[in-house]
Tab-separated table of C-alpha atoms in Angstrom:
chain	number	residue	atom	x	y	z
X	40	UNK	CA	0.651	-0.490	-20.645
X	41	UNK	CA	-0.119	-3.709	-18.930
X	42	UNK	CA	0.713	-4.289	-15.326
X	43	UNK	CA	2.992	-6.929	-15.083
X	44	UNK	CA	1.371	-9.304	-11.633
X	45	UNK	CA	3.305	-12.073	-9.375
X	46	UNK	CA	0.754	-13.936	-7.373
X	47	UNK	CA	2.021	-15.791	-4.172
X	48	UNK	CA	0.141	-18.123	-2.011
X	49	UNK	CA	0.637	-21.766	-0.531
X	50	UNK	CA	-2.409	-23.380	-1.888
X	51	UNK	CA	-2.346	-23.833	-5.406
X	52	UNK	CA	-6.339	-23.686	-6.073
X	53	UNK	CA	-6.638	-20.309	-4.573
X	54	UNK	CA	-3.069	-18.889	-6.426
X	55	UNK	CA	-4.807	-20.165	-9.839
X	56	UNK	CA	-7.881	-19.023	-8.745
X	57	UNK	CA	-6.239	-15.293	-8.661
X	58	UNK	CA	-4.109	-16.067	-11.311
X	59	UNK	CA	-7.106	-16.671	-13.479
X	60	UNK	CA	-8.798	-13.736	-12.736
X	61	UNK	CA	-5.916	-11.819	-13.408
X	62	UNK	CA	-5.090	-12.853	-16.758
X	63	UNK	CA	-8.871	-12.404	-17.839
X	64	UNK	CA	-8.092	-8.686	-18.141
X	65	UNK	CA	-6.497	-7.042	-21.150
X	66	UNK	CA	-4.334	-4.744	-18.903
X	67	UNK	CA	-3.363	-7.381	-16.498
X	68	UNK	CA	-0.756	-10.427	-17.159
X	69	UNK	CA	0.722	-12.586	-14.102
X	70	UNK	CA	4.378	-13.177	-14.800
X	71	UNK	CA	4.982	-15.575	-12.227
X	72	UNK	CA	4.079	-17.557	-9.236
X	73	UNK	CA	5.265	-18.147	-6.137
X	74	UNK	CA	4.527	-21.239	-3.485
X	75	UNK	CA	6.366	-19.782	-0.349
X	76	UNK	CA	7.591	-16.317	0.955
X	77	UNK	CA	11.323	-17.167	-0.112
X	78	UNK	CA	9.889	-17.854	-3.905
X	79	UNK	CA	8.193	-15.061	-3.694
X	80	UNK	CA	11.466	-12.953	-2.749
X	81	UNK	CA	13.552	-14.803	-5.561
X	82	UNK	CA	10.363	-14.183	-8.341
X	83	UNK	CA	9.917	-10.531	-7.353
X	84	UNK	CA	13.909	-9.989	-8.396
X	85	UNK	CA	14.004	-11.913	-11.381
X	86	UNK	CA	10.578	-11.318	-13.151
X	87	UNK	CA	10.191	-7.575	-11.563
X	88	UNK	CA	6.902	-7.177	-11.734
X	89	UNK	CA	4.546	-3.942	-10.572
X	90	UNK	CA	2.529	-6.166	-8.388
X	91	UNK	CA	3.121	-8.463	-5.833
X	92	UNK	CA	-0.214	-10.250	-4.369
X	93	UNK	CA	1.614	-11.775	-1.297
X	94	UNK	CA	-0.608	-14.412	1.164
X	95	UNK	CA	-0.073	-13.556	4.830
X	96	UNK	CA	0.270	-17.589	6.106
X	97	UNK	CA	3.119	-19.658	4.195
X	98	UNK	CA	5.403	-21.896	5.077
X	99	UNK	CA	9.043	-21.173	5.894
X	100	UNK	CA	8.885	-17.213	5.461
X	101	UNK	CA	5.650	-15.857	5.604
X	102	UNK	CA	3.922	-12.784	3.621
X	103	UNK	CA	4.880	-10.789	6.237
X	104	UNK	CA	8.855	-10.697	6.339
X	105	UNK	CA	8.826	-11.670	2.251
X	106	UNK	CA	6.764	-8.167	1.578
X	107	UNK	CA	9.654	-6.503	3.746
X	108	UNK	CA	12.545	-8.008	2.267
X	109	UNK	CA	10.768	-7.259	-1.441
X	110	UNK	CA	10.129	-3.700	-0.709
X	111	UNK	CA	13.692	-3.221	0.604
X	112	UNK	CA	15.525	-4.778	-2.082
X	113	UNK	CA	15.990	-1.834	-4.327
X	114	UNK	CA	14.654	1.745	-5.124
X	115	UNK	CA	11.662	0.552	-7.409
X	116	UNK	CA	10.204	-2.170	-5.569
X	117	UNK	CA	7.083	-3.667	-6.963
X	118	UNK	CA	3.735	-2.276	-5.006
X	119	UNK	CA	2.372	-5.307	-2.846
X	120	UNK	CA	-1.063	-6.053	-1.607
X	121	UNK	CA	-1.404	-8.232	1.237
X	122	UNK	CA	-4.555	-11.540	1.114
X	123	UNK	CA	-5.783	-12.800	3.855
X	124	UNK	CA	-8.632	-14.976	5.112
X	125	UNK	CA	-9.220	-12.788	7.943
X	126	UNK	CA	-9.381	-9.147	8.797
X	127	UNK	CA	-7.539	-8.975	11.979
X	128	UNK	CA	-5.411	-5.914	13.230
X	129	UNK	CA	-2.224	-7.409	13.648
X	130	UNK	CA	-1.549	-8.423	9.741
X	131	UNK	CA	-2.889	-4.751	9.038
X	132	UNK	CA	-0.347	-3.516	11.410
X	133	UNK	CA	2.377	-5.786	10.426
X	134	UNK	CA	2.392	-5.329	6.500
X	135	UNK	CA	2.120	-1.674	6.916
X	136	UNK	CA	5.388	-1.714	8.553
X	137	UNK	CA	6.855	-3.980	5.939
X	138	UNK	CA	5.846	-1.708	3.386
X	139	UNK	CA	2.345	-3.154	1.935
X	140	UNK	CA	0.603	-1.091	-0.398
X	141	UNK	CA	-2.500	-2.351	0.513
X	142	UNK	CA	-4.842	-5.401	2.133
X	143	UNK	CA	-7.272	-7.363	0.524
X	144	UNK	CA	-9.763	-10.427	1.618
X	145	UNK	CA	-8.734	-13.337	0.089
X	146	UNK	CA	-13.197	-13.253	-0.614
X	147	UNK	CA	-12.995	-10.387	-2.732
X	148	UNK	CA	-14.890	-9.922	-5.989
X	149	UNK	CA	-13.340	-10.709	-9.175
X	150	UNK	CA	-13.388	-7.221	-10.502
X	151	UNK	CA	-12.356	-5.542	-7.122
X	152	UNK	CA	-8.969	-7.961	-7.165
X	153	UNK	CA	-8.322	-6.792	-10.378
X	154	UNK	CA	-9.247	-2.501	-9.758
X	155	UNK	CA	-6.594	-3.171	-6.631
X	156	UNK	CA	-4.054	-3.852	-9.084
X	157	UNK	CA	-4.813	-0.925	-11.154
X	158	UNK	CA	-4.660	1.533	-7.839
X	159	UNK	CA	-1.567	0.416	-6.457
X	160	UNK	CA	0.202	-0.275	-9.250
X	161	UNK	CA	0.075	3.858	-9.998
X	162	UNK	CA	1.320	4.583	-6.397
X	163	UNK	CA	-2.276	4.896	-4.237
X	164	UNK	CA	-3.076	3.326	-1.457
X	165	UNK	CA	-5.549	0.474	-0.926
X	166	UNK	CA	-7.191	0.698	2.296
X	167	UNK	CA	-10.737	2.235	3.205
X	168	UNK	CA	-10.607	5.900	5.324
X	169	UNK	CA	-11.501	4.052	8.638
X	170	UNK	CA	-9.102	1.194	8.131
X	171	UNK	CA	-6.108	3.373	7.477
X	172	UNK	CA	-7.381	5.478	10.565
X	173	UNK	CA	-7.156	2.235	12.530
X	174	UNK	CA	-3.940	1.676	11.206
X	175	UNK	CA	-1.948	5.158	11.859
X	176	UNK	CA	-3.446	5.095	15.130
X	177	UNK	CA	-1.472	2.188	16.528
X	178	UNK	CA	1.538	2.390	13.802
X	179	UNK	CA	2.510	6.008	15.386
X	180	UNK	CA	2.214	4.340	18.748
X	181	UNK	CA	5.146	2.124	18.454
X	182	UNK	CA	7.444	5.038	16.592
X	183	UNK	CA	10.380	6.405	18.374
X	184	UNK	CA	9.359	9.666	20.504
X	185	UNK	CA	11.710	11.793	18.763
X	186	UNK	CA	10.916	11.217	14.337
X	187	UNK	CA	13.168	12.329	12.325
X	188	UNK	CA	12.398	15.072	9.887
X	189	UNK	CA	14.135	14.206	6.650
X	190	UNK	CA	15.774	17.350	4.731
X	191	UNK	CA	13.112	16.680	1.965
X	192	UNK	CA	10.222	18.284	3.927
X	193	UNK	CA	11.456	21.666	3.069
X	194	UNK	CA	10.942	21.275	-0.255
X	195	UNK	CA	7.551	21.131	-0.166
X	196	UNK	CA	5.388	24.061	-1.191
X	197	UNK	CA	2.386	25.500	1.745
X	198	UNK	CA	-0.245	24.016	-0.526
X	199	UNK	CA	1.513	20.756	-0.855
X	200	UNK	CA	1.963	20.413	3.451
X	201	UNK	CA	-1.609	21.532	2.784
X	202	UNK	CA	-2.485	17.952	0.697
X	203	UNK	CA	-0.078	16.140	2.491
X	204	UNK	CA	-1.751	16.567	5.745
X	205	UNK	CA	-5.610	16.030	4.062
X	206	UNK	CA	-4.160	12.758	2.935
X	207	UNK	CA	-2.809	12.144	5.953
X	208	UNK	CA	-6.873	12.684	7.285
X	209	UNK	CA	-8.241	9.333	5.191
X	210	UNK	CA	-9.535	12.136	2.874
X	211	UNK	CA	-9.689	10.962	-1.042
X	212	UNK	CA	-8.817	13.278	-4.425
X	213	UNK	CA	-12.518	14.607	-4.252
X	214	UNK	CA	-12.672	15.303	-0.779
X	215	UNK	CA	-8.890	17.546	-0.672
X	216	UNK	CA	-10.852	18.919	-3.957
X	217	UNK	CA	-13.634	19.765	-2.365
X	218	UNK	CA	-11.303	21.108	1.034
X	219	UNK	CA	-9.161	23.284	-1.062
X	220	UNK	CA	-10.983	24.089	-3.619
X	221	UNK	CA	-9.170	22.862	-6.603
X	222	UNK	CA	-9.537	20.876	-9.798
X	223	UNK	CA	-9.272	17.384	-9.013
X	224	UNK	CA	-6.644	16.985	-11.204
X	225	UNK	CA	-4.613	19.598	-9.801
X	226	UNK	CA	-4.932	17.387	-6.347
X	227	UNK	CA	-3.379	14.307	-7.937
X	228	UNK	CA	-0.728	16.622	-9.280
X	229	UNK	CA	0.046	17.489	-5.782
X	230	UNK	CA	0.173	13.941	-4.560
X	231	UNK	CA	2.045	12.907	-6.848
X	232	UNK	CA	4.834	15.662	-6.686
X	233	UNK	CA	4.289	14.816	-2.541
X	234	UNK	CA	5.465	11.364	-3.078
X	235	UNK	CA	8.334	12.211	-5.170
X	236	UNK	CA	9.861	15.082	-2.769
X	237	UNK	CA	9.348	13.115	0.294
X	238	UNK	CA	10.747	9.944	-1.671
X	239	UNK	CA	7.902	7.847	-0.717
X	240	UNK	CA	6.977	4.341	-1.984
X	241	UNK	CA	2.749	4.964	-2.652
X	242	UNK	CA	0.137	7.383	-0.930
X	243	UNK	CA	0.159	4.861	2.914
X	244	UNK	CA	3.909	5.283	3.026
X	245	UNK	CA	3.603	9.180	2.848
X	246	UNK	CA	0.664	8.828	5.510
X	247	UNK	CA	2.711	7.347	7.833
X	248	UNK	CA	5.495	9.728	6.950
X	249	UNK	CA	3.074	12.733	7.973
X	250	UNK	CA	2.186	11.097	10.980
X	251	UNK	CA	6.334	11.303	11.852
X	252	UNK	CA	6.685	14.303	11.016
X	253	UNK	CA	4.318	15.120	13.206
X	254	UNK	CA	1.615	16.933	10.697
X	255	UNK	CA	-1.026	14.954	12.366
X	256	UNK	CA	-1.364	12.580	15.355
X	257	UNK	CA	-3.422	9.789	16.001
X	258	UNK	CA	-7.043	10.700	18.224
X	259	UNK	CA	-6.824	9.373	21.447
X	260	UNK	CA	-8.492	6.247	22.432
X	261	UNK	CA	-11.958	6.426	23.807
């Protein structure tokens, strides 16, 4: 099934630049473009695409509040990854809480653009065990003191609190696996039954939704 890809950025060399490598692969078509964060917003409801590769910097709305107002829009938003020239915390921070799927470096290989497609586009998240430490760690500092435990937590099983919270350590499929002692396929069974009982977007948005429910808590600064 191909994944259906919007690409937004302000400078049009880069957005063909992505767009190109993009449509190079059989399993990948870009469906649209987008100049500015309130094109973006328009493109993502009318073309509905599975991807969104939103720029941080753009005029008028930025990547920032156009990922949040995408991901809020309906029940099925499209998964978004976040490009930027620079890997600095705050962007990290601040398309988390809009509801990113994942961060890229505007530098990134060819092939690796196009494999961060693939992963979010079936619900994982895109961000490196130490990054998404990083992350949690100063996301659950600026949560109320009191989270809410949604109703839905009861219906998980012991061995899916079990994943849940593994996940919720930066540890891959292969490493719960190895933890638990199961088929790796059995593992992505559980995540994916995880997501759909807690009603969460991808694999960061049930992190952070562990680290509310207070499964796990951040490690306190050196």
């Amino acid at each position: 099934m191909t994944i259906k890809v919007l690409v937004a950025d302000d400078q049009d060399l880069v957005r063909a630049g992505f767009c190109m490598i993009i449509d190079a692969r059989d399993d990948l078509e870009v469906v649209g473009e987008a100049g500015d964060g309130d094109e973006a917003v328009r493109e993502a409801a009318r073309l509905r695409p599975d991807v969104v590769l939103m720029d941080v910097r753009m005029p008028g709305t930025d990547g920032i509040a156009a990922t949040r107002r995408i991901t809020a829009a309906s029940a099925d938003p499209p998964k978004v990854v976040i490009l930027t020239t620079f890997d600095l915390d705050e962007p990290l921070y601040a398309a988390l809480r809009a509801g990113a799927s994942g961060f890229l470096l505007k530098d990134v290989r060819p092939p690796e653009l196009a494999d961060a497609v693939r992963v979010v586009s079936r619900g994982e998240a895109l961000l490196a065990p130490t990054v998404t430490r990083r992350l949690l760690d100063r996301f659950v500092a600026v949560q109320p003191a009191e989270p809410v435990r949604p109703a839905s937590l009861a219906r998980l099983t012991d061995r899916e609190v079990e994943v849940l919270t593994l996940v919720a350590r930066a540890a891959s499929n292969s490493e719960i696996a190895g933890y638990l002692s199961l088929a790796e396929a059995t593992v992505k069974t559980h995540v994916s039954s995880v997501l759909r009982k807690l009603g969460a977007r991808d694999r960061v948005h049930a992190v952070v939704m562990a680290y509310d429910l207070g499964l796990v808590h951040p490690r306190p600064s050196l």
